[in-house]
Amino acid sequence: MPVSEFMAHALYHPRHGYYMSGGEHEAGPIGAQGDFVTAPEISQMFGELIGLCLADFWLRAGRPSAIDLIELGPGRGTLMADLLRAAAGVPGFGDALQVHLVEISPALQAVQRQCLEGHAVTWHSELTAAPRRGPLLVVANEFFDALPMRQFMRRPDGGWSERLVGWDAERGALAFTQDPAVSPSAALIDPALRGAPLDEVPAGTIVEQSPMAVSAARDIAERIAEQPMSAALLIDYGYAGRPESWSTGDTLQALRRHRPVSPLAAPGWVDLTAHVDFSSLSQTCRAAGAAVQGPVPQGAFLGALGIAARAERLKANATADQAMSIERAMARLIDAEQMGTLFKVLGAHHRDAPALGGFEVAVP
Ligand code: SAH
């Protein structure tokens, strides 16, 4: 089966899928007791600064009295809880927000319900079910990296065919193979790359395409393009242009208990992700009629939003130990060798809306 189908089964199979069963851990997939840790789980500052960025946009967009806030893939609900606490400090903003969570995992929906107790929240299992009406804010952190993607691999004759996952009967294990036939879908690959000479783009090179990511980005951007007081923040790890791991182009990876493992090792029990192609997301948003900002590195974005000042404020009321962990958490979020560069932020807003804050940074 194509890699995309393998990912879809491994993540979304109704009984055995990673997000459907909740994986192998009592506490769920996310956090110290699970398989991976995300920015909102590292520090409350992450969700707070996102909340203030959106509050600032709302103020400059003319303070619409009702505005939908959709979060895609909210995980444990931590980002939303921190965002709403920060929002409550901006008069009128908290009351204007109507919160919608798009979450496919019943297990994580239950965790979110607990985390957000006392807030009026509506859940949807897919974006298309969320209301499409007035002013809108969208947030997604590490949502796009979880979506299944297709891989095309270059052949020795210069053509491209789909990378597959099959059964290796000799080894008694799953294995990667390549479709013997040239894939007609290779037409999706950027022509400059598709037709490049073999000495520049050799046989074995992999190009990834995520139709699900493109269609989610299109849906968001169309909604934003329809409504003058709307904006979105899409945060994820990935690349603009070519993937960092360009030696092959393969960015499929799996984490189990915070350690990299083979993506084929234990389907349904490991977190499977791929790097997000930000060039494709921003092109998709532009084509749908939204104005695009970035992508900028997460470190620069959080720096521009004032993470250093926020950390100082938190440290002022903290013990020495707590102050050290606030410093460590900030470093993890913004340092170049940690999450600061690999993670990126893409902004999208209605053409006539004010631009989002946080993007006023020089991008290398
Ligand atoms: N944003 C959270 C969680 C990231 S993990 C954080 O930063 O901590 C990915 C999240 O997206 C999980 O909540 C997962 O259940 C959800 N998810 C993955 N694929 C999805 C899909 N196709 N539709 C809706 N939610 C999805």
mmCIF file of C-alpha atoms and ligand atoms in Angstrom:
data_model
loop_
_atom_site.group_PDB
_atom_site.id
_atom_site.type_symbol
_atom_site.label_atom_id
_atom_site.label_comp_id
_atom_site.label_asym_id
_atom_site.label_seq_id
_atom_site.Cartn_x
_atom_site.Cartn_y
_atom_site.Cartn_z
ATOM 1 C CA MET A 1 0.000 0.000 0.000
ATOM 2 C CA PRO A 2 1.135 3.612 -0.533
ATOM 3 C CA VAL A 3 2.939 5.212 2.437
ATOM 4 C CA SER A 4 -0.041 7.579 2.823
ATOM 5 C CA GLU A 5 -2.409 4.633 3.254
ATOM 6 C CA PHE A 6 -0.051 3.000 5.746
ATOM 7 C CA MET A 7 0.060 6.239 7.759
ATOM 8 C CA ALA A 8 -3.718 6.592 7.608
ATOM 9 C CA HIS A 9 -4.234 3.042 8.939
ATOM 10 C CA ALA A 10 -1.519 3.366 11.587
ATOM 11 C CA LEU A 11 -2.956 6.655 12.869
ATOM 12 C CA TYR A 12 -6.698 6.422 12.237
ATOM 13 C CA HIS A 13 -7.758 2.758 12.122
ATOM 14 C CA PRO A 14 -10.992 2.777 14.193
ATOM 15 C CA ARG A 15 -9.659 0.214 16.682
ATOM 16 C CA HIS A 16 -5.913 0.017 16.326
ATOM 17 C CA GLY A 17 -5.019 3.498 15.051
ATOM 18 C CA TYR A 18 -2.591 5.470 17.232
ATOM 19 C CA TYR A 19 -4.953 8.400 17.720
ATOM 20 C CA MET A 20 -8.071 6.258 18.011
ATOM 21 C CA SER A 21 -6.878 3.794 20.651
ATOM 22 C CA GLY A 22 -4.793 6.405 22.459
ATOM 23 C CA GLY A 23 -1.634 4.347 21.951
ATOM 24 C CA GLU A 24 -0.040 2.138 24.571
ATOM 25 C CA HIS A 25 0.230 4.645 27.420
ATOM 26 C CA GLU A 26 -2.278 5.141 30.208
ATOM 27 C CA ALA A 27 -1.725 8.910 30.078
ATOM 28 C CA GLY A 28 -2.125 9.114 26.283
ATOM 29 C CA PRO A 29 0.422 9.847 23.554
ATOM 30 C CA ILE A 30 1.494 13.390 24.521
ATOM 31 C CA GLY A 31 3.674 14.389 27.467
ATOM 32 C CA ALA A 32 6.500 12.993 29.617
ATOM 33 C CA GLN A 33 4.564 9.731 30.201
ATOM 34 C CA GLY A 34 3.737 9.341 26.509
ATOM 35 C CA ASP A 35 5.695 9.336 23.242
ATOM 36 C CA PHE A 36 6.327 13.003 22.456
ATOM 37 C CA VAL A 37 6.240 16.471 23.981
ATOM 38 C CA THR A 38 4.938 19.566 22.196
ATOM 39 C CA ALA A 39 5.527 23.303 22.708
ATOM 40 C CA PRO A 40 2.398 23.961 24.820
ATOM 41 C CA GLU A 41 3.395 21.045 27.081
ATOM 42 C CA ILE A 42 6.857 22.576 27.556
ATOM 43 C CA SER A 43 5.648 25.931 28.847
ATOM 44 C CA GLN A 44 2.476 27.911 29.507
ATOM 45 C CA MET A 45 4.212 30.849 27.774
ATOM 46 C CA PHE A 46 3.584 29.253 24.366
ATOM 47 C CA GLY A 47 -0.223 29.274 24.574
ATOM 48 C CA GLU A 48 -0.267 32.627 26.363
ATOM 49 C CA LEU A 49 1.739 34.352 23.626
ATOM 50 C CA ILE A 50 -0.449 32.812 20.905
ATOM 51 C CA GLY A 51 -3.462 34.139 22.848
ATOM 52 C CA LEU A 52 -1.981 37.625 23.038
ATOM 53 C CA CYS A 53 -1.066 37.568 19.338
ATOM 54 C CA LEU A 54 -4.709 36.762 18.488
ATOM 55 C CA ALA A 55 -6.041 39.319 21.005
ATOM 56 C CA ASP A 56 -3.871 42.000 19.404
ATOM 57 C CA PHE A 57 -5.239 41.025 15.965
ATOM 58 C CA TRP A 58 -8.825 41.125 17.302
ATOM 59 C CA LEU A 59 -8.318 44.620 18.756
ATOM 60 C CA ARG A 60 -6.889 45.982 15.499
ATOM 61 C CA ALA A 61 -9.547 44.174 13.413
ATOM 62 C CA GLY A 62 -12.208 46.289 15.129
ATOM 63 C CA ARG A 63 -13.116 44.053 18.083
ATOM 64 C CA PRO A 64 -15.838 41.914 16.461
ATOM 65 C CA SER A 65 -18.354 41.098 19.219
ATOM 66 C CA ALA A 66 -18.457 37.402 18.245
ATOM 67 C CA ILE A 67 -15.563 35.500 16.720
ATOM 68 C CA ASP A 68 -15.107 31.758 16.196
ATOM 69 C CA LEU A 69 -11.814 30.325 17.379
ATOM 70 C CA ILE A 70 -11.044 26.956 15.803
ATOM 71 C CA GLU A 71 -8.114 24.876 17.021
ATOM 72 C CA LEU A 72 -7.042 21.924 14.897
ATOM 73 C CA GLY A 73 -5.625 18.908 16.733
ATOM 74 C CA PRO A 74 -5.668 20.359 20.274
ATOM 75 C CA GLY A 75 -3.837 17.436 21.929
ATOM 76 C CA ARG A 76 -4.290 17.640 25.699
ATOM 77 C CA GLY A 77 -6.041 21.033 25.458
ATOM 78 C CA THR A 78 -3.125 22.824 27.095
ATOM 79 C CA LEU A 79 -2.562 25.431 24.401
ATOM 80 C CA MET A 80 -6.248 26.375 24.447
ATOM 81 C CA ALA A 81 -6.354 26.583 28.254
ATOM 82 C CA ASP A 82 -3.308 28.886 28.318
ATOM 83 C CA LEU A 83 -4.628 30.915 25.389
ATOM 84 C CA LEU A 84 -8.023 31.440 27.068
ATOM 85 C CA ARG A 85 -6.390 32.481 30.351
ATOM 86 C CA ALA A 86 -4.341 35.125 28.505
ATOM 87 C CA ALA A 87 -7.416 36.154 26.480
ATOM 88 C CA ALA A 88 -9.395 36.776 29.651
ATOM 89 C CA GLY A 89 -6.957 39.599 30.465
ATOM 90 C CA VAL A 90 -7.973 41.531 27.340
ATOM 91 C CA PRO A 91 -11.350 43.205 28.012
ATOM 92 C CA GLY A 92 -14.055 41.918 25.670
ATOM 93 C CA PHE A 93 -11.885 39.357 23.874
ATOM 94 C CA GLY A 94 -12.564 36.332 26.057
ATOM 95 C CA ASP A 95 -16.322 36.966 25.897
ATOM 96 C CA ALA A 96 -16.285 37.328 22.108
ATOM 97 C CA LEU A 97 -14.605 33.950 21.567
ATOM 98 C CA GLN A 98 -16.622 30.899 20.548
ATOM 99 C CA VAL A 99 -14.300 27.954 20.833
ATOM 100 C CA HIS A 100 -14.362 24.972 18.440
ATOM 101 C CA LEU A 101 -11.948 22.076 18.742
ATOM 102 C CA VAL A 102 -11.363 19.816 15.753
ATOM 103 C CA GLU A 103 -10.169 16.511 17.180
ATOM 104 C CA ILE A 104 -10.346 13.063 15.635
ATOM 105 C CA SER A 105 -9.262 11.154 18.747
ATOM 106 C CA PRO A 106 -12.021 10.234 21.210
ATOM 107 C CA ALA A 107 -9.370 9.640 23.895
ATOM 108 C CA LEU A 108 -7.871 13.102 23.445
ATOM 109 C CA GLN A 109 -11.340 14.707 23.281
ATOM 110 C CA ALA A 110 -11.923 13.332 26.772
ATOM 111 C CA VAL A 111 -8.618 14.789 28.017
ATOM 112 C CA GLN A 112 -9.504 18.161 26.447
ATOM 113 C CA ARG A 113 -12.927 18.110 28.098
ATOM 114 C CA GLN A 114 -11.250 17.820 31.497
ATOM 115 C CA CYS A 115 -8.589 20.403 30.797
ATOM 116 C CA LEU A 116 -11.130 22.956 29.552
ATOM 117 C CA GLU A 117 -13.824 22.392 32.151
ATOM 118 C CA GLY A 118 -15.815 25.562 32.741
ATOM 119 C CA HIS A 119 -15.287 26.868 29.202
ATOM 120 C CA ALA A 120 -17.989 26.673 26.539
ATOM 121 C CA VAL A 121 -16.371 24.519 23.864
ATOM 122 C CA THR A 122 -17.777 22.607 20.876
ATOM 123 C CA TRP A 123 -16.004 19.544 19.461
ATOM 124 C CA HIS A 124 -15.894 18.433 15.827
ATOM 125 C CA SER A 125 -14.163 15.382 14.434
ATOM 126 C CA GLU A 126 -13.284 17.208 11.228
ATOM 127 C CA LEU A 127 -12.758 20.760 10.088
ATOM 128 C CA THR A 128 -15.546 20.700 7.497
ATOM 129 C CA ALA A 129 -18.042 20.248 10.366
ATOM 130 C CA ALA A 130 -16.950 23.459 12.147
ATOM 131 C CA PRO A 131 -19.148 26.484 11.468
ATOM 132 C CA ARG A 132 -18.374 28.602 8.422
ATOM 133 C CA ARG A 133 -19.892 31.964 9.242
ATOM 134 C CA GLY A 134 -18.476 35.274 10.604
ATOM 135 C CA PRO A 135 -15.076 36.377 11.872
ATOM 136 C CA LEU A 136 -12.669 33.528 12.483
ATOM 137 C CA LEU A 137 -9.390 32.746 14.206
ATOM 138 C CA VAL A 138 -7.622 29.445 13.543
ATOM 139 C CA VAL A 139 -4.762 27.907 15.488
ATOM 140 C CA ALA A 140 -2.951 24.666 14.715
ATOM 141 C CA ASN A 141 0.170 23.449 16.487
ATOM 142 C CA GLU A 142 1.720 20.190 15.289
ATOM 143 C CA PHE A 143 -1.471 19.296 13.425
ATOM 144 C CA PHE A 144 -0.197 19.238 9.850
ATOM 145 C CA ASP A 145 2.774 16.980 10.677
ATOM 146 C CA ALA A 146 0.353 14.257 11.770
ATOM 147 C CA LEU A 147 -1.474 14.088 8.432
ATOM 148 C CA PRO A 148 -0.736 11.177 6.071
ATOM 149 C CA MET A 149 1.485 12.024 3.115
ATOM 150 C CA ARG A 150 2.455 10.296 -0.111
ATOM 151 C CA GLN A 151 6.028 9.635 -1.114
ATOM 152 C CA PHE A 152 7.279 9.488 -4.683
ATOM 153 C CA MET A 153 10.675 7.986 -5.371
ATOM 154 C CA ARG A 154 12.884 8.657 -8.378
ATOM 155 C CA ARG A 155 13.671 5.665 -10.571
ATOM 156 C CA PRO A 156 16.948 4.932 -12.333
ATOM 157 C CA ASP A 157 15.225 5.859 -15.651
ATOM 158 C CA GLY A 158 14.367 9.329 -14.301
ATOM 159 C CA GLY A 159 10.644 8.612 -13.780
ATOM 160 C CA TRP A 160 8.892 8.734 -10.422
ATOM 161 C CA SER A 161 6.853 6.020 -8.747
ATOM 162 C CA GLU A 162 5.032 5.739 -5.466
ATOM 163 C CA ARG A 163 6.854 4.455 -2.388
ATOM 164 C CA LEU A 164 4.936 1.585 -0.831
ATOM 165 C CA VAL A 165 4.822 -0.399 2.396
ATOM 166 C CA GLY A 166 4.613 -4.157 1.891
ATOM 167 C CA TRP A 167 5.197 -7.456 3.631
ATOM 168 C CA ASP A 168 8.699 -8.921 3.437
ATOM 169 C CA ALA A 169 7.882 -12.642 3.762
ATOM 170 C CA GLU A 170 11.528 -13.645 4.204
ATOM 171 C CA ARG A 171 12.090 -11.346 7.174
ATOM 172 C CA GLY A 172 8.528 -11.645 8.394
ATOM 173 C CA ALA A 173 8.260 -7.880 8.719
ATOM 174 C CA LEU A 174 6.884 -4.788 7.011
ATOM 175 C CA ALA A 175 9.248 -3.192 4.525
ATOM 176 C CA PHE A 176 9.419 -0.237 2.152
ATOM 177 C CA THR A 177 9.212 -1.024 -1.549
ATOM 178 C CA GLN A 178 8.611 0.942 -4.711
ATOM 179 C CA ASP A 179 5.700 0.601 -7.111
ATOM 180 C CA PRO A 180 7.124 -1.001 -10.275
ATOM 181 C CA ALA A 181 4.951 1.281 -12.412
ATOM 182 C CA VAL A 182 5.519 5.003 -12.942
ATOM 183 C CA SER A 183 2.883 6.913 -11.004
ATOM 184 C CA PRO A 184 0.531 9.191 -12.948
ATOM 185 C CA SER A 185 0.287 11.273 -9.736
ATOM 186 C CA ALA A 186 3.945 12.189 -10.204
ATOM 187 C CA ALA A 187 2.463 15.039 -12.251
ATOM 188 C CA LEU A 188 1.919 16.681 -8.834
ATOM 189 C CA ILE A 189 5.671 17.096 -8.353
ATOM 190 C CA ASP A 190 7.178 20.494 -9.089
ATOM 191 C CA PRO A 191 8.202 20.270 -12.793
ATOM 192 C CA ALA A 192 11.694 21.694 -12.099
ATOM 193 C CA LEU A 193 12.345 18.817 -9.733
ATOM 194 C CA ARG A 194 10.444 16.179 -11.683
ATOM 195 C CA GLY A 195 12.450 16.715 -14.846
ATOM 196 C CA ALA A 196 15.825 17.547 -13.253
ATOM 197 C CA PRO A 197 18.877 15.656 -14.607
ATOM 198 C CA LEU A 198 19.648 12.450 -12.734
ATOM 199 C CA ASP A 199 23.043 13.721 -11.576
ATOM 200 C CA GLU A 200 21.265 16.552 -9.736
ATOM 201 C CA VAL A 201 18.283 14.585 -8.434
ATOM 202 C CA PRO A 202 19.489 10.976 -8.365
ATOM 203 C CA ALA A 203 17.511 7.740 -8.340
ATOM 204 C CA GLY A 204 16.230 7.026 -4.824
ATOM 205 C CA THR A 205 15.387 10.682 -4.117
ATOM 206 C CA ILE A 206 12.024 11.023 -2.381
ATOM 207 C CA VAL A 207 9.471 13.805 -2.805
ATOM 208 C CA GLU A 208 6.572 14.059 -0.383
ATOM 209 C CA GLN A 209 3.059 15.335 -1.038
ATOM 210 C CA SER A 210 0.311 15.694 1.501
ATOM 211 C CA PRO A 211 -3.119 15.997 -0.126
ATOM 212 C CA MET A 212 -4.759 16.077 3.327
ATOM 213 C CA ALA A 213 -2.555 18.968 4.458
ATOM 214 C CA VAL A 214 -3.283 20.863 1.255
ATOM 215 C CA SER A 215 -7.023 20.375 1.581
ATOM 216 C CA ALA A 216 -7.040 21.433 5.261
ATOM 217 C CA ALA A 217 -4.977 24.538 4.407
ATOM 218 C CA ARG A 218 -7.331 25.343 1.529
ATOM 219 C CA ASP A 219 -10.405 25.005 3.744
ATOM 220 C CA ILE A 220 -8.895 27.349 6.367
ATOM 221 C CA ALA A 221 -7.709 29.903 3.819
ATOM 222 C CA GLU A 222 -11.059 29.957 1.972
ATOM 223 C CA ARG A 223 -12.862 30.704 5.224
ATOM 224 C CA ILE A 224 -10.376 33.468 5.988
ATOM 225 C CA ALA A 225 -10.620 34.940 2.516
ATOM 226 C CA GLU A 226 -14.411 35.167 2.911
ATOM 227 C CA GLN A 227 -14.369 37.116 6.174
ATOM 228 C CA PRO A 228 -12.548 40.447 6.666
ATOM 229 C CA MET A 229 -11.895 39.928 10.378
ATOM 230 C CA SER A 230 -10.163 36.557 10.163
ATOM 231 C CA ALA A 231 -6.685 35.136 10.613
ATOM 232 C CA ALA A 232 -4.837 31.869 11.199
ATOM 233 C CA LEU A 233 -1.596 30.773 12.857
ATOM 234 C CA LEU A 234 -0.193 27.464 11.616
ATOM 235 C CA ILE A 235 2.771 26.222 13.626
ATOM 236 C CA ASP A 236 4.713 23.092 12.886
ATOM 237 C CA TYR A 237 8.055 21.595 12.191
ATOM 238 C CA GLY A 238 9.084 21.536 8.610
ATOM 239 C CA TYR A 239 10.761 23.258 5.706
ATOM 240 C CA ALA A 240 10.201 25.946 3.127
ATOM 241 C CA GLY A 241 11.836 25.009 -0.141
ATOM 242 C CA ARG A 242 13.569 21.677 0.316
ATOM 243 C CA PRO A 243 13.556 19.436 3.383
ATOM 244 C CA GLU A 244 16.640 19.652 5.614
ATOM 245 C CA SER A 245 17.113 15.914 5.165
ATOM 246 C CA TRP A 246 17.454 16.388 1.420
ATOM 247 C CA SER A 247 19.999 13.576 1.069
ATOM 248 C CA THR A 248 16.971 11.395 0.390
ATOM 249 C CA GLY A 249 13.981 13.672 0.952
ATOM 250 C CA ASP A 250 12.385 11.129 3.304
ATOM 251 C CA THR A 251 11.029 12.873 6.420
ATOM 252 C CA LEU A 252 8.720 10.139 7.727
ATOM 253 C CA GLN A 253 9.599 9.506 11.345
ATOM 254 C CA ALA A 254 8.306 7.660 14.374
ATOM 255 C CA LEU A 255 8.678 8.313 18.092
ATOM 256 C CA ARG A 256 8.031 5.848 20.870
ATOM 257 C CA ARG A 257 8.672 6.959 24.441
ATOM 258 C CA HIS A 258 10.598 9.972 23.153
ATOM 259 C CA ARG A 259 13.000 7.822 21.098
ATOM 260 C CA PRO A 260 13.153 7.553 17.319
ATOM 261 C CA VAL A 261 12.096 4.098 16.100
ATOM 262 C CA SER A 262 11.417 2.618 12.673
ATOM 263 C CA PRO A 263 8.141 3.989 11.251
ATOM 264 C CA LEU A 264 7.236 0.386 10.389
ATOM 265 C CA ALA A 265 8.103 -1.138 13.755
ATOM 266 C CA ALA A 266 4.839 -1.031 15.704
ATOM 267 C CA PRO A 267 2.011 0.575 13.727
ATOM 268 C CA GLY A 268 -0.640 1.958 16.071
ATOM 269 C CA TRP A 269 1.779 2.194 18.982
ATOM 270 C CA VAL A 270 4.112 4.881 17.754
ATOM 271 C CA ASP A 271 3.694 8.517 16.800
ATOM 272 C CA LEU A 272 4.137 8.888 13.024
ATOM 273 C CA THR A 273 4.862 12.298 11.541
ATOM 274 C CA ALA A 274 6.367 13.949 8.490
ATOM 275 C CA HIS A 275 7.986 17.364 8.101
ATOM 276 C CA VAL A 276 5.500 19.958 6.896
ATOM 277 C CA ASP A 277 6.071 21.514 3.479
ATOM 278 C CA PHE A 278 5.496 25.191 4.288
ATOM 279 C CA SER A 279 5.974 26.284 0.672
ATOM 280 C CA SER A 280 3.027 24.130 -0.291
ATOM 281 C CA LEU A 281 0.898 25.427 2.623
ATOM 282 C CA SER A 282 1.628 29.066 1.842
ATOM 283 C CA GLN A 283 0.988 28.600 -1.895
ATOM 284 C CA THR A 284 -2.306 26.898 -1.068
ATOM 285 C CA CYS A 285 -3.365 29.744 1.252
ATOM 286 C CA ARG A 286 -2.458 32.392 -1.332
ATOM 287 C CA ALA A 287 -4.297 30.544 -4.092
ATOM 288 C CA ALA A 288 -7.404 30.468 -1.891
ATOM 289 C CA GLY A 289 -7.256 34.256 -1.609
ATOM 290 C CA ALA A 290 -5.718 34.811 1.834
ATOM 291 C CA ALA A 291 -2.741 37.078 2.564
ATOM 292 C CA VAL A 292 0.204 35.102 3.932
ATOM 293 C CA GLN A 293 2.902 36.019 6.464
ATOM 294 C CA GLY A 294 6.065 33.982 6.941
ATOM 295 C CA PRO A 295 6.886 31.236 7.510
ATOM 296 C CA VAL A 296 9.214 32.582 10.197
ATOM 297 C CA PRO A 297 11.212 30.481 12.665
ATOM 298 C CA GLN A 298 9.359 29.790 15.912
ATOM 299 C CA GLY A 299 12.227 31.297 17.960
ATOM 300 C CA ALA A 300 11.999 34.611 16.123
ATOM 301 C CA PHE A 301 8.195 34.621 16.328
ATOM 302 C CA LEU A 302 8.063 34.027 20.089
ATOM 303 C CA GLY A 303 10.911 36.525 20.538
ATOM 304 C CA ALA A 304 8.962 39.205 18.656
ATOM 305 C CA LEU A 305 5.873 38.491 20.767
ATOM 306 C CA GLY A 306 7.900 39.126 23.934
ATOM 307 C CA ILE A 307 8.679 35.704 25.390
ATOM 308 C CA ALA A 308 11.724 37.097 27.242
ATOM 309 C CA ALA A 309 9.609 39.703 29.057
ATOM 310 C CA ARG A 310 6.945 37.095 29.850
ATOM 311 C CA ALA A 311 9.611 34.779 31.300
ATOM 312 C CA GLU A 312 10.915 37.616 33.503
ATOM 313 C CA ARG A 313 7.396 38.249 34.819
ATOM 314 C CA LEU A 314 6.926 34.575 35.670
ATOM 315 C CA LYS A 315 10.367 34.354 37.286
ATOM 316 C CA ALA A 316 9.605 37.333 39.520
ATOM 317 C CA ASN A 317 7.076 35.192 41.421
ATOM 318 C CA ALA A 318 9.014 31.928 41.280
ATOM 319 C CA THR A 319 11.421 29.999 43.479
ATOM 320 C CA ALA A 320 15.024 29.586 42.265
ATOM 321 C CA ASP A 321 14.224 26.075 40.985
ATOM 322 C CA GLN A 322 11.115 27.260 39.174
ATOM 323 C CA ALA A 323 13.045 30.181 37.673
ATOM 324 C CA MET A 324 15.567 27.750 36.269
ATOM 325 C CA SER A 325 12.906 25.591 34.693
ATOM 326 C CA ILE A 326 11.259 28.682 33.153
ATOM 327 C CA GLU A 327 14.632 29.573 31.589
ATOM 328 C CA ARG A 328 15.125 26.011 30.365
ATOM 329 C CA ALA A 329 11.648 25.886 28.859
ATOM 330 C CA MET A 330 12.172 29.176 27.053
ATOM 331 C CA ALA A 331 15.494 27.933 25.658
ATOM 332 C CA ARG A 332 13.803 24.764 24.415
ATOM 333 C CA LEU A 333 11.156 26.775 22.573
ATOM 334 C CA ILE A 334 13.415 29.400 20.975
ATOM 335 C CA ASP A 335 17.035 28.202 20.727
ATOM 336 C CA ALA A 336 18.161 27.471 17.193
ATOM 337 C CA GLU A 337 19.511 24.046 18.070
ATOM 338 C CA GLN A 338 16.293 23.121 19.881
ATOM 339 C CA MET A 339 12.809 24.038 18.548
ATOM 340 C CA GLY A 340 13.630 27.620 17.527
ATOM 341 C CA THR A 341 14.528 27.061 13.874
ATOM 342 C CA LEU A 342 13.092 23.740 12.777
ATOM 343 C CA PHE A 343 9.641 24.829 13.975
ATOM 344 C CA LYS A 344 8.045 27.525 11.862
ATOM 345 C CA VAL A 345 5.007 29.778 11.987
ATOM 346 C CA LEU A 346 2.853 30.631 9.004
ATOM 347 C CA GLY A 347 0.288 33.424 9.325
ATOM 348 C CA ALA A 348 -2.709 33.939 7.068
ATOM 349 C CA HIS A 349 -5.253 36.731 7.187
ATOM 350 C CA HIS A 350 -7.992 38.325 5.101
ATOM 351 C CA ARG A 351 -6.545 40.728 2.528
ATOM 352 C CA ASP A 352 -8.217 43.743 4.159
ATOM 353 C CA ALA A 353 -7.470 42.667 7.734
ATOM 354 C CA PRO A 354 -4.502 43.970 9.700
ATOM 355 C CA ALA A 355 -1.410 41.770 9.614
ATOM 356 C CA LEU A 356 -0.680 39.496 12.577
ATOM 357 C CA GLY A 357 2.029 40.508 15.044
ATOM 358 C CA GLY A 358 5.132 38.389 15.581
ATOM 359 C CA PHE A 359 6.244 38.270 11.938
ATOM 360 C CA GLU A 360 8.306 41.481 11.944
ATOM 361 C CA VAL A 361 11.533 39.521 11.852
ATOM 362 C CA ALA A 362 14.316 39.203 9.339
ATOM 363 C CA VAL A 363 14.130 35.736 7.846
ATOM 364 C CA PRO A 364 17.467 34.230 6.815
HETATM 365 N N1 SAH B 1 -1.673 20.626 19.212
HETATM 366 C C1 SAH B 1 -1.356 19.673 20.261
HETATM 367 C C2 SAH B 1 -1.295 18.228 19.793
HETATM 368 C C3 SAH B 1 -0.420 17.881 18.625
HETATM 369 S S1 SAH B 1 -0.516 16.144 18.217
HETATM 370 C C4 SAH B 1 -0.074 20.079 20.935
HETATM 371 O O1 SAH B 1 0.602 20.967 20.431
HETATM 372 O O2 SAH B 1 0.228 19.523 21.991
HETATM 373 C C5 SAH B 1 -1.669 16.091 16.881
HETATM 374 C C6 SAH B 1 -3.087 16.353 17.261
HETATM 375 O O3 SAH B 1 -3.888 16.331 16.097
HETATM 376 C C7 SAH B 1 -3.705 15.335 18.202
HETATM 377 O O4 SAH B 1 -4.624 15.996 19.043
HETATM 378 C C8 SAH B 1 -4.414 14.391 17.222
HETATM 379 O O5 SAH B 1 -5.380 13.602 17.806
HETATM 380 C C9 SAH B 1 -4.957 15.377 16.231
HETATM 381 N N2 SAH B 1 -5.217 14.874 14.891
HETATM 382 C C10 SAH B 1 -4.371 14.150 14.111
HETATM 383 N N3 SAH B 1 -4.923 13.929 12.909
HETATM 384 C C11 SAH B 1 -6.124 14.534 12.910
HETATM 385 C C12 SAH B 1 -7.174 14.657 11.950
HETATM 386 N N4 SAH B 1 -7.058 14.122 10.720
HETATM 387 N N5 SAH B 1 -8.260 15.371 12.277
HETATM 388 C C13 SAH B 1 -8.383 15.940 13.506
HETATM 389 N N6 SAH B 1 -7.438 15.839 14.467
HETATM 390 C C14 SAH B 1 -6.316 15.146 14.175
#
